[in-house]
Short mmCIF file of C-alpha atoms and ligand atoms in Angstrom, two decimals:
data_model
loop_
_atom_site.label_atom_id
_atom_site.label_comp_id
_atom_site.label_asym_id
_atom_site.label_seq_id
_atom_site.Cartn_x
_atom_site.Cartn_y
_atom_site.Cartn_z
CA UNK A 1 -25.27 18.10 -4.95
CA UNK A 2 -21.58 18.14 -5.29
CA UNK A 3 -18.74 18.27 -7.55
CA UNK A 4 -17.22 14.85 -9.07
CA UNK A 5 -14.30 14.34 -10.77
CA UNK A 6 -14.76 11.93 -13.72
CA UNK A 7 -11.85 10.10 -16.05
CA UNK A 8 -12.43 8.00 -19.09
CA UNK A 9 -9.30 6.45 -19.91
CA UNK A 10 -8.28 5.14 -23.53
CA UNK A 11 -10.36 2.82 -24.44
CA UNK A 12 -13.71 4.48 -23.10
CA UNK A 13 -13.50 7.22 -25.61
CA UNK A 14 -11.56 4.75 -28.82
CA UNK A 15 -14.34 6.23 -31.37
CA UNK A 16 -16.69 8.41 -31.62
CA UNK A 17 -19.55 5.92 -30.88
CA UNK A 18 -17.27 5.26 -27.47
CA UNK A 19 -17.39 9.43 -27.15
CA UNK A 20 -21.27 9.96 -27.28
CA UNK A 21 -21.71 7.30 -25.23
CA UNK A 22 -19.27 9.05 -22.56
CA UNK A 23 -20.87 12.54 -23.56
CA UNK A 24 -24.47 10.45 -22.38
CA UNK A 25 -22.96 9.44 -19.07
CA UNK A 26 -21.26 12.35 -17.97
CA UNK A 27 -25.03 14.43 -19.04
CA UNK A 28 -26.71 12.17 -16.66
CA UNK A 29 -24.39 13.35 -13.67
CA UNK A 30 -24.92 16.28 -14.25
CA UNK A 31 -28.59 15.95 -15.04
CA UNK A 32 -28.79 14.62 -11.13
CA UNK A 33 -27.87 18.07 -10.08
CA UNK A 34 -24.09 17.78 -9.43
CA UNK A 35 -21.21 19.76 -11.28
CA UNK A 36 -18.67 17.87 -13.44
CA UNK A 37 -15.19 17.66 -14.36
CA UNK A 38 -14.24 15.15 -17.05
CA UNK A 39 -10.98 14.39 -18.09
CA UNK A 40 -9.84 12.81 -20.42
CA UNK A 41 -6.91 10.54 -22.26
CA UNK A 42 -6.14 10.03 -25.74
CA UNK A 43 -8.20 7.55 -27.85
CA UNK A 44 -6.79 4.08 -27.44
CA UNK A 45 -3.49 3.76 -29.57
CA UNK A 46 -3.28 7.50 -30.47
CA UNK A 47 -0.36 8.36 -27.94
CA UNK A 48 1.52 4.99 -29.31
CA UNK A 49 0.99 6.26 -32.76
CA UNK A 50 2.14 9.56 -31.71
CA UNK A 51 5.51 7.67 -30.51
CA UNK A 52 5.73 5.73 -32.92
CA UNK A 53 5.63 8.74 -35.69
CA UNK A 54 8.62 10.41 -33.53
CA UNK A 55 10.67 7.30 -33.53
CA UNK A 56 10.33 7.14 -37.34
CA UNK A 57 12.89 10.34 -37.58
CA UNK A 58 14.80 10.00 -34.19
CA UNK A 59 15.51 7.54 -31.25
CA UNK A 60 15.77 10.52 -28.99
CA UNK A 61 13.44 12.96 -30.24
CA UNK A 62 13.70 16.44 -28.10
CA UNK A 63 12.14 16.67 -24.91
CA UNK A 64 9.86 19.86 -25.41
CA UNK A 65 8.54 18.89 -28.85
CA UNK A 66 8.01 15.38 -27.89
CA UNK A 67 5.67 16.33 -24.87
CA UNK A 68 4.10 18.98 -27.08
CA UNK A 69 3.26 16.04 -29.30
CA UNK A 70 1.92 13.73 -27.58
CA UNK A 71 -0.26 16.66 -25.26
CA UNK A 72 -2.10 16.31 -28.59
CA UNK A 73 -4.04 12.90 -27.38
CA UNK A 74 -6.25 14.31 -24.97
CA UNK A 75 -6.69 17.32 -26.31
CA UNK A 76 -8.44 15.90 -29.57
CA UNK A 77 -10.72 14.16 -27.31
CA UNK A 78 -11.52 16.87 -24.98
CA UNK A 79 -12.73 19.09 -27.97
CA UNK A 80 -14.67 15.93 -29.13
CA UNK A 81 -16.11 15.51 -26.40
CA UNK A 82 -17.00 19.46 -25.28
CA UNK A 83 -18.89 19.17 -28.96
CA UNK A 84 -20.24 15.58 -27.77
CA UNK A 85 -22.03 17.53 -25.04
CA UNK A 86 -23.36 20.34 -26.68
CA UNK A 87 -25.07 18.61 -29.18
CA UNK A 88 -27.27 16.59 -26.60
CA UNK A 89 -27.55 19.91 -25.17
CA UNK A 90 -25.15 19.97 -22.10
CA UNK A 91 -23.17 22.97 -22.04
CA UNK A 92 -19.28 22.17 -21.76
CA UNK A 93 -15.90 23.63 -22.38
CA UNK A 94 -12.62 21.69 -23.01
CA UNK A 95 -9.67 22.91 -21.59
CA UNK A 96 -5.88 22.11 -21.93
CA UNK A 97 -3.39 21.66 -19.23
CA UNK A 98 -2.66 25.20 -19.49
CA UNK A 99 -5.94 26.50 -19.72
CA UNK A 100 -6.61 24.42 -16.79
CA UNK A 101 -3.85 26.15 -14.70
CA UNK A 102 -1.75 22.54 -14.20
CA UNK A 103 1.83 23.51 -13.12
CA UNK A 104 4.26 21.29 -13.73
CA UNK A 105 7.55 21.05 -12.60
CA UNK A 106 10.67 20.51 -16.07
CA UNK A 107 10.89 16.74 -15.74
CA UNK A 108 9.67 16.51 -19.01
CA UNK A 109 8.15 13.23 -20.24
CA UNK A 110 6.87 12.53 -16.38
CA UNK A 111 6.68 15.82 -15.05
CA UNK A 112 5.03 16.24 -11.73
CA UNK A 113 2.48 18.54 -10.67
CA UNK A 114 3.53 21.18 -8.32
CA UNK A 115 -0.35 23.13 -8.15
CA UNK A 116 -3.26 23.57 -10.19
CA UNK A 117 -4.87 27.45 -10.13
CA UNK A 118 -8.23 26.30 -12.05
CA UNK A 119 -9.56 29.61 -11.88
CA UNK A 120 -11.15 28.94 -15.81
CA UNK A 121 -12.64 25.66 -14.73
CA UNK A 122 -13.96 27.10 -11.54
CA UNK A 123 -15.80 29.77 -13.83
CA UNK A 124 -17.03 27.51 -16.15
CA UNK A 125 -18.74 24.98 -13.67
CA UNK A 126 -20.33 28.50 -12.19
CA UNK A 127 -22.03 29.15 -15.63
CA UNK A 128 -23.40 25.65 -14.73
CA UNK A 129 -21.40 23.92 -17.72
CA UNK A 130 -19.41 20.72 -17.68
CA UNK A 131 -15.54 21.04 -18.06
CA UNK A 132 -13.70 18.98 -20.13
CA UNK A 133 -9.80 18.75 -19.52
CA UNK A 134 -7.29 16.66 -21.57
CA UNK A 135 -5.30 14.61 -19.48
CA UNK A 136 -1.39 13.48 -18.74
CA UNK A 137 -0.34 17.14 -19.33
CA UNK A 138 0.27 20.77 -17.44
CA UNK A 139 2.65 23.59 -18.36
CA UNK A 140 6.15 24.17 -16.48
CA UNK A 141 7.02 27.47 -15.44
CA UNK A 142 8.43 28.54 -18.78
CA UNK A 143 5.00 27.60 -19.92
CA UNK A 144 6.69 24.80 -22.43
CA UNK A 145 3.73 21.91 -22.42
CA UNK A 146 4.83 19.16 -19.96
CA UNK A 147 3.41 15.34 -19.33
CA UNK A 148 3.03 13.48 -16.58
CA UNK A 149 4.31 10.03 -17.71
CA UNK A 150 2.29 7.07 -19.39
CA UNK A 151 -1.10 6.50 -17.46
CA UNK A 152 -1.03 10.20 -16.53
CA UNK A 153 -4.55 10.98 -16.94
CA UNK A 154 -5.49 9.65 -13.62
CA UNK A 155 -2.78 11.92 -11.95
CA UNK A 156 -4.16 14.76 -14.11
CA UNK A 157 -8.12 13.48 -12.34
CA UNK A 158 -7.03 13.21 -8.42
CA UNK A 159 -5.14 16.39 -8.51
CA UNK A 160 -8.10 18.29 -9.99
CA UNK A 161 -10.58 16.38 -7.62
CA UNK A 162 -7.48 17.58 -4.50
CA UNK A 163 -7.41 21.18 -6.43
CA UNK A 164 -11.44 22.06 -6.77
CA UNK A 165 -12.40 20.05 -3.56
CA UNK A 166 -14.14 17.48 -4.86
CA UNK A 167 -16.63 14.95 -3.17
CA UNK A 168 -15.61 11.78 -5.66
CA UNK A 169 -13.00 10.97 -8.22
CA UNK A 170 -14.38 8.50 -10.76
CA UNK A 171 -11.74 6.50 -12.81
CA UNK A 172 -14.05 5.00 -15.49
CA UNK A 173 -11.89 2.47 -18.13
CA UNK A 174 -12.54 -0.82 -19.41
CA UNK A 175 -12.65 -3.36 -16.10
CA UNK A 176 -15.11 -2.98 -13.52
CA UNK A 177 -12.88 -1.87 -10.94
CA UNK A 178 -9.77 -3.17 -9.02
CA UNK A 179 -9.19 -7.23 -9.06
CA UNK A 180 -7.13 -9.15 -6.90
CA UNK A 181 -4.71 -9.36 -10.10
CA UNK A 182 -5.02 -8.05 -13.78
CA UNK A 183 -8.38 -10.22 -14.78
CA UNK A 184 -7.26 -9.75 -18.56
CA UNK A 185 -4.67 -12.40 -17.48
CA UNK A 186 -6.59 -14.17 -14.54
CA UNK A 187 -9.61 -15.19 -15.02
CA UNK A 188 -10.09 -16.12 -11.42
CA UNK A 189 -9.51 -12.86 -10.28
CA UNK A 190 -11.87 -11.47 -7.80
CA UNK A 191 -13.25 -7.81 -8.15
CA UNK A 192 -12.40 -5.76 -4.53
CA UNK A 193 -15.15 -3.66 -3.13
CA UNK A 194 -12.60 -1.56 -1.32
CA UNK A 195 -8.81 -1.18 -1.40
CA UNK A 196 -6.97 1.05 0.96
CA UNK A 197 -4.83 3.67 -0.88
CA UNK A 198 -1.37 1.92 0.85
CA UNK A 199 -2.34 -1.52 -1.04
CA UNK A 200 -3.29 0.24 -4.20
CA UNK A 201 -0.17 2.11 -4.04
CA UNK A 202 1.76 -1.03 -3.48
CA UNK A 203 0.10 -2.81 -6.42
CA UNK A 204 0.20 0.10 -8.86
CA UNK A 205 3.76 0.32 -8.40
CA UNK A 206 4.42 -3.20 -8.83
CA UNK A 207 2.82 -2.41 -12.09
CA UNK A 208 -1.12 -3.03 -11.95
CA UNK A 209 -1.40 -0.15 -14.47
CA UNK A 210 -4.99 0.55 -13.66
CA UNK A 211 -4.32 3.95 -11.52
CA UNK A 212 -0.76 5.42 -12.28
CA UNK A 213 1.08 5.02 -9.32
CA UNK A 214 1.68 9.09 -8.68
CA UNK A 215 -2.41 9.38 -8.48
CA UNK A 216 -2.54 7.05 -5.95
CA UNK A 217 0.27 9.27 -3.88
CA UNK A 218 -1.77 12.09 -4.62
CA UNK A 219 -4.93 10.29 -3.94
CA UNK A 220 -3.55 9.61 0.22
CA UNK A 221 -2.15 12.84 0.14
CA UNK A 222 -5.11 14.59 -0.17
CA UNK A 223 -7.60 12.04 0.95
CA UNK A 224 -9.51 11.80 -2.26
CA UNK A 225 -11.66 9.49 -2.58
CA UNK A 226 -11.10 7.28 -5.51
CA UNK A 227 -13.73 4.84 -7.37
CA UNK A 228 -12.32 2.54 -9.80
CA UNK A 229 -15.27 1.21 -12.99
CA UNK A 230 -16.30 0.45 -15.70
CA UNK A 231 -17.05 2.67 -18.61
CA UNK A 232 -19.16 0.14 -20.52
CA UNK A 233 -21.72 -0.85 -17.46
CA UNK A 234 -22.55 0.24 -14.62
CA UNK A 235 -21.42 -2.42 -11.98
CA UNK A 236 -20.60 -1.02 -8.96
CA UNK A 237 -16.92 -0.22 -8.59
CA UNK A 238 -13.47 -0.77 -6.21
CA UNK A 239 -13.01 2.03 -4.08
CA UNK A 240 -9.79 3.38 -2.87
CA UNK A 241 -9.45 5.06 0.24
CA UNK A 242 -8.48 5.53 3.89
CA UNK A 243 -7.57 1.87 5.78
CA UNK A 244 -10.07 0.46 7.68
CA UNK A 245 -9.89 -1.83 10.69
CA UNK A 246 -11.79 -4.32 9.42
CA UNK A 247 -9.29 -4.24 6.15
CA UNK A 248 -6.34 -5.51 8.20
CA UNK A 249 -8.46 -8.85 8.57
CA UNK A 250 -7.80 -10.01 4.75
CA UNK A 251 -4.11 -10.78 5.32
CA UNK A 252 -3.17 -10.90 1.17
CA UNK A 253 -5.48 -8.07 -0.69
CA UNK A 254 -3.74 -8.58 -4.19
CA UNK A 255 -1.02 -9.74 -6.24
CA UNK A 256 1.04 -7.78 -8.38
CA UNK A 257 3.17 -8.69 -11.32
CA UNK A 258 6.02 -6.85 -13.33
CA UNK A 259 7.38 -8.52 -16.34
CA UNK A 260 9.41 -5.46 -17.45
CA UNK A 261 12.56 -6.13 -15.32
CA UNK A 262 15.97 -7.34 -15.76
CA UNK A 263 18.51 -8.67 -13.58
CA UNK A 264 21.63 -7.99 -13.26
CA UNK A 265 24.26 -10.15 -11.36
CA UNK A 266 28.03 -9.55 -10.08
CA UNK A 267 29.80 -12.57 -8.48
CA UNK A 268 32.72 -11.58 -6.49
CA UNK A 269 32.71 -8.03 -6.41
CA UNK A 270 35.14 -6.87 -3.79
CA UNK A 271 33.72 -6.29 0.06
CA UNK A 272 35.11 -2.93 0.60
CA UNK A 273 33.44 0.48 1.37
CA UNK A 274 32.45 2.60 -1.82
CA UNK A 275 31.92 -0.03 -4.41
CA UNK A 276 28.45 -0.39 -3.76
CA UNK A 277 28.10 3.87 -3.91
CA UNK A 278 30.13 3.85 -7.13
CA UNK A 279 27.66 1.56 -8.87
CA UNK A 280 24.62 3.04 -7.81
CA UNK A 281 26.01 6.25 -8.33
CA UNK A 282 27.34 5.83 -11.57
CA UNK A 283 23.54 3.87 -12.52
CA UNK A 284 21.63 6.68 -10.65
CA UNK A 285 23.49 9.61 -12.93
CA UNK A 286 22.50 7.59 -16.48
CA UNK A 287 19.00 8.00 -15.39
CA UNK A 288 18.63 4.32 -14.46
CA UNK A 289 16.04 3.04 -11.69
CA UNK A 290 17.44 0.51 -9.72
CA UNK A 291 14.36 -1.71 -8.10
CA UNK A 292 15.52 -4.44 -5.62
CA UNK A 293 19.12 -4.97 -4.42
CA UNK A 294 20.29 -7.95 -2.81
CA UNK A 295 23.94 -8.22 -1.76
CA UNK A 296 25.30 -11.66 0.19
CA UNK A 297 27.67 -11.25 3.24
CA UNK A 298 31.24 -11.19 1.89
CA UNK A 299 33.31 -14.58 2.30
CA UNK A 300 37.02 -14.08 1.76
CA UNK A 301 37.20 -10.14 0.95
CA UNK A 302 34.38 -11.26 -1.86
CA UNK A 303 30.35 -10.62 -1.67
CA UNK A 304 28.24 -11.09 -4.86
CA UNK A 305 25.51 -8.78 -5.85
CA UNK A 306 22.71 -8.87 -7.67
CA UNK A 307 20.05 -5.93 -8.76
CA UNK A 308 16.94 -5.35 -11.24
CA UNK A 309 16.17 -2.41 -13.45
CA UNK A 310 13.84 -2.23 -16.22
CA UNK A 311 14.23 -4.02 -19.77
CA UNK A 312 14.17 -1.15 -21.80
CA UNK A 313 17.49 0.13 -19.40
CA UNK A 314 19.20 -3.22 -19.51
CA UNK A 315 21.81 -2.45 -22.24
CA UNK A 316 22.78 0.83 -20.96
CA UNK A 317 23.26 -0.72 -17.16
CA UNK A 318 25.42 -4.21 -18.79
CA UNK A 319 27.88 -1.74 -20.82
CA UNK A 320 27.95 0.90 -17.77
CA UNK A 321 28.68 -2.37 -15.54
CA UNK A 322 31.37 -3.50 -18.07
CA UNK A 323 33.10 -0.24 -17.76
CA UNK A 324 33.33 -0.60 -14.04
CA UNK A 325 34.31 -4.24 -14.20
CA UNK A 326 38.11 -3.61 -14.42
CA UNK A 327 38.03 -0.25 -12.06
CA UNK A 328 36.26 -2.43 -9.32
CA UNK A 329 37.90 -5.78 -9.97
CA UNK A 330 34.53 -7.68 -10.62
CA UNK A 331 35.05 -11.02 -11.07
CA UNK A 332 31.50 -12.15 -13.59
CA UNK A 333 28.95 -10.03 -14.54
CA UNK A 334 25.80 -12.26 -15.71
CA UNK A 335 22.40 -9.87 -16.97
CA UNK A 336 19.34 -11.82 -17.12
CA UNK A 337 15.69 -10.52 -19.09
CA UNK A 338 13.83 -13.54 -18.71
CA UNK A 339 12.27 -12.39 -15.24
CA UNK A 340 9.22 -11.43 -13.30
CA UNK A 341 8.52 -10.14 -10.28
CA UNK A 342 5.41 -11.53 -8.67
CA UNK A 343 4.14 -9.94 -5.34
CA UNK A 344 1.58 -10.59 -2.71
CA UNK A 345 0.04 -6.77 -1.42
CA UNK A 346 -2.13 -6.49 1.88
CA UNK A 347 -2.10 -4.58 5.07
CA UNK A 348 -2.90 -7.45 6.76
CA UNK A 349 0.53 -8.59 6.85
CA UNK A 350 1.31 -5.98 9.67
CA UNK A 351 -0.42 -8.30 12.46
CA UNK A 352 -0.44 -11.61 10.59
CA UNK A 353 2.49 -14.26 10.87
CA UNK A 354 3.70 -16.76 8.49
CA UNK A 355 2.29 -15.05 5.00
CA UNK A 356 6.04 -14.67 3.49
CA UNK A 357 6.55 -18.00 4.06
CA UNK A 358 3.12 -19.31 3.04
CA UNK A 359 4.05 -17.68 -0.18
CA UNK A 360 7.52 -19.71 -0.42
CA UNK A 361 5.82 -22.59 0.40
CA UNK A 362 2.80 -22.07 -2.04
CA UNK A 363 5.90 -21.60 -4.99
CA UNK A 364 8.21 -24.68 -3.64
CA UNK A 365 4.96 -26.98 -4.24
CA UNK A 366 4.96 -25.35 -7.54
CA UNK A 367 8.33 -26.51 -8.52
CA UNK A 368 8.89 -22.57 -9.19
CA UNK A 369 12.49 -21.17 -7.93
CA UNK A 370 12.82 -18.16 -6.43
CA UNK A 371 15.80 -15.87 -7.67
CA UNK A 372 15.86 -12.87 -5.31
CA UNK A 373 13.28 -11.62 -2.27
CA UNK A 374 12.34 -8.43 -1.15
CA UNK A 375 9.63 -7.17 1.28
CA UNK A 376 8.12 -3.66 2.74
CA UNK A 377 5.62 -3.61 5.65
CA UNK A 378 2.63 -4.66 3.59
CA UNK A 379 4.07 -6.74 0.45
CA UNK A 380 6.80 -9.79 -0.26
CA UNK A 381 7.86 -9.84 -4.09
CA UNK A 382 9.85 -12.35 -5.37
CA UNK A 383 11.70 -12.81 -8.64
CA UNK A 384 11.53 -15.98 -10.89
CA UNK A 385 12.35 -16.99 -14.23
CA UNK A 386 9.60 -15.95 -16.69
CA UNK A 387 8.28 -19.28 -18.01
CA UNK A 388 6.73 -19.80 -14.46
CA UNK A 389 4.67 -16.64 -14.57
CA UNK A 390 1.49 -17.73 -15.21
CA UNK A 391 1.58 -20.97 -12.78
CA UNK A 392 3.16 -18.42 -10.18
CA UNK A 393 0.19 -16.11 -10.32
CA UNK A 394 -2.54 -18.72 -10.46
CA UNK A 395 -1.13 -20.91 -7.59
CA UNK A 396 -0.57 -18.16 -5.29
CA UNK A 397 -4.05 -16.90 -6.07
CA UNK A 398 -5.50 -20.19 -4.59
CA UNK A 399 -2.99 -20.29 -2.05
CA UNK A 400 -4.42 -16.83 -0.64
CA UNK A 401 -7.79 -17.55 -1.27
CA UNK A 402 -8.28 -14.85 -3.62
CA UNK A 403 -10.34 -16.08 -5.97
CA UNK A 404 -14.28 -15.73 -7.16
CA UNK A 405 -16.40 -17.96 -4.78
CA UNK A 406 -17.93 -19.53 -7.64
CA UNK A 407 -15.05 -20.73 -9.22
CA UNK A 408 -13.33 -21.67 -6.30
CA UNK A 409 -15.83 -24.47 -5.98
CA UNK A 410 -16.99 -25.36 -9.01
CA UNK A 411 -14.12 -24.87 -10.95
CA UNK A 412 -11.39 -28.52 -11.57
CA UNK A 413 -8.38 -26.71 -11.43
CA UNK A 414 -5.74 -28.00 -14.53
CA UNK A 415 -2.76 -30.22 -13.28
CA UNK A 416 0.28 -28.33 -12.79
CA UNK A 417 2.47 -29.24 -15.88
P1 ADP B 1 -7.21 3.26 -19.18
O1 ADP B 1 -6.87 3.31 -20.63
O2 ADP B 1 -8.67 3.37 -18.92
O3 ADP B 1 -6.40 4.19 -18.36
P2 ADP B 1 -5.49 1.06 -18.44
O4 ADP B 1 -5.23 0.11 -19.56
O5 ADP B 1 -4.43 2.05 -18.13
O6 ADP B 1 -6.89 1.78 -18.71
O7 ADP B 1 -5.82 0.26 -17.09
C1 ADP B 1 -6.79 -0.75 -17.09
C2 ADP B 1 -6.13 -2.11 -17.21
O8 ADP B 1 -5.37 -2.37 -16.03
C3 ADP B 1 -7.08 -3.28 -17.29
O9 ADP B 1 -7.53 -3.50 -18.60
C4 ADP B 1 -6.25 -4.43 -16.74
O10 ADP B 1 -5.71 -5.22 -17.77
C5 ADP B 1 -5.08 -3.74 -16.02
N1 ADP B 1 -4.89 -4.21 -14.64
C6 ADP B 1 -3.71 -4.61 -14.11
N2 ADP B 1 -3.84 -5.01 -12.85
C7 ADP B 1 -5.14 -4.84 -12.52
C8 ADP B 1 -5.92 -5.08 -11.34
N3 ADP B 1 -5.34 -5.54 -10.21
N4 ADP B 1 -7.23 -4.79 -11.37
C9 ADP B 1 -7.82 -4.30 -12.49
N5 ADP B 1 -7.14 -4.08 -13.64
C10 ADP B 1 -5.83 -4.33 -13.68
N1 LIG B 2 -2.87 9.71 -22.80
C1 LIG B 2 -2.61 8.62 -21.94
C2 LIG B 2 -3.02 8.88 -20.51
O1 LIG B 2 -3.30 9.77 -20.22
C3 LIG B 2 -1.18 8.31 -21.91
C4 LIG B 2 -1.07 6.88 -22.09
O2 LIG B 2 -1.53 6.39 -23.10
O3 LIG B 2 -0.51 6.24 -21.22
O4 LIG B 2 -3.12 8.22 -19.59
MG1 MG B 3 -4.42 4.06 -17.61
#
């Protein structure tokens, strides 16, 4: 008997059909002797309607309201399903991110948590019912409502699993677990038995939106162990945890794929201390994140420079980097949408040679350019022009030898086009 941490994301709890048959699950945990925590996100589309509802009387809608809004998600289906469970005669009580005791810290809109008290939820589960919290939200210390960013329900699950000392954090949602890429847009993608929390880190960042990236942080932190599945079966899962030795043996664990940045380009920019600091600076204080960087070595007193941030921040970095154009004597400023950044994830890479350029070589047959590089200790990303994504991401996947066994030999790959 233990305690297990259990979140059913979106889609697992769309209806109400979707919410008994969660309310059925979570009974039979519970009916094998161990204590429960459930939470919870919105019903699929409910925090986009919630948006979208905001948007209709202001672009910027205030920051307190708007997180007091969309709170609203979870906490619809955490009632649902605390009533779920007491009609099949289980017990429960929903909590909010208050009533949980979630602290927040003000960044409101992706607030982060700074501790969780759970004193209610720890004398609920002693009364031997099953708590119910709504996800992706806490209260900062003014007690104004606070979220923790899209995807924030699985945050809102590993801290509570770190908090109460649980044995397992479940992440139920609607693919059986972690694949080597997103198998909604690979259909060769493998399922992993086991990730270690630096490659799922690495991949959730690059934007595999299946764990939020901050639960993953937590997730190492505390050295919760996480189990990635299904909602609708029950396949065995991916789970996330501490690296192995045997791990480093797979050289490329995943690939990872962001099609939501934007590059921006200088050519001749003058090579001189402080330019460099006065556009990062003046991008950092607008609230823009800056991804890669990649400056050449100056010729002639010039260098060029070139950078990525997201789409939605394009405009506001091309008319901050037209202001500075004159004040830093920039020759050409080019911006550029029609990106993605494709990257190869596995720890691997720490004792195995030649997998950067294996990946070069795997896009060159391709015909596919690369634009800009980057790597860290267990990952190379690359950035090419968008049309190529989806022969990027399949090629690469047969390069590394990621795909299912049965389809790598049965399947006749399509030519190239
Ligand atoms: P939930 O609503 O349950 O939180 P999400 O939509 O946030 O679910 O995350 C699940 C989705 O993540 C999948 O439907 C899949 O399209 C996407 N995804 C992206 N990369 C991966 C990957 N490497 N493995 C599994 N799923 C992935
Ligand atoms: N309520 C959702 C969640 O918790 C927020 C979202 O839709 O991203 O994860
Ligand atoms: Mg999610």
């Amino acid at each position: 008997m233990g305690l297990i941490v259990q979140k059913y994301g979106g889609t697992s709890v769309r209806d109400i059909d979707r919410i008994r048959h969660v309310a059925e699950r979570v009974a039979g945990v519970k009916k094998a002797g161990h204590d429960v925590i459930v939470v919870v996100s919105a019903m699929a589309g409910e925090t986009n309607k919630l948006v979208g509802w905001a948007n209709e009387l202001t672009e910027l809608p205030d920051e307190r309201e708007f997180d007091l809004l969309l709170s609203s998600g979870g906490r619809i289906t955490s009632a649902l399903l605390a009533i779920a469970l007491q009609t099949i005669g289980y017990p429960a009580q929903s909590f909010t991110g208050r009533q949980a005791g979630i602290i927040t810290d003000f960044a409101h809109g992706r607030a982060r948590i700074a501790r969780i008290t759970g004193e209610r939820i720890r004398a609920a589960l002693e009364k031997g019912k099953i708590a119910v919290v709504a996800g992706f939200q806490g209260i900062d210390e003014k007690s104004d409502v606070s979220t923790l960013g899209r995807g924030g329900s699985d945050t809102s699950a590993v801290a509570l699993a770190a908090a109460l000392g649980a044995d397992l954090c479940e992440i139920h949602t609607d693919v059986d677990g972690v694949y080597t890429t997103d198998p909604n847009i690979v259909p060769e993608a493998r399922k992993l038995d086991r990730i270690s929390y630096d490659e799922m880190l690495e991949l959730a960042s690059l934007g595999a939106k299946v764990l939020q990236t901050r639960s993953v942080e937590l997730a190492k932190k505390f050295d919760v162990p996480v189990m990635v599945r299904s909602s609708f079966n029950e396949n065995a899962g991916t789970l996330v945890s501490k690296e192995e030795k045997e791990m480093e043996d797979v050289v490329v664990s995943g690939i990872a794929f962001n099609k939501n940045e934007a590059k921006v380009s200088v050519i001749g920019i003058p090579d001189r201390p402080g330019v460099a600091m006065r556009i990062f600076r003046t991008l950092a204080d607008a609230n823009i994140l800056v991804d890669m960087i990649v400056q050449n070595i100056g010729r002639d007193g010039m260098a060029d420079l070139t950078f990525t941030v997201s789409k939605e921040d394009l405009p506001k970095a091309g008319k901050i980097m037209g202001e500075l154009q004159k004040e830093l004597g920039m020759q050409e400023i080019h911006v550029d949408a029609d990106i993605v950044k494709v990257a190869i994830v596995g720890v691997g890479m720490r004792s195995h040679t030649g997998v950067a350029a294996k990946m070069f070589e795997c896009l060159a047959d391709a015909g596919v350019n690369i634009e800009m590089i980057s790597t860290s200790e267990i990952k190379v990303s690359c950035i090419i022009n968008a049309k190529y994504f989806e022969l990027a991401i399949r090629e690469l996947h047969k390069a590394f030898g990621l795909e299912k066994w049965e389809i790598h030999h049965e399947k006749k790959y399509p030519s190239r086009p």
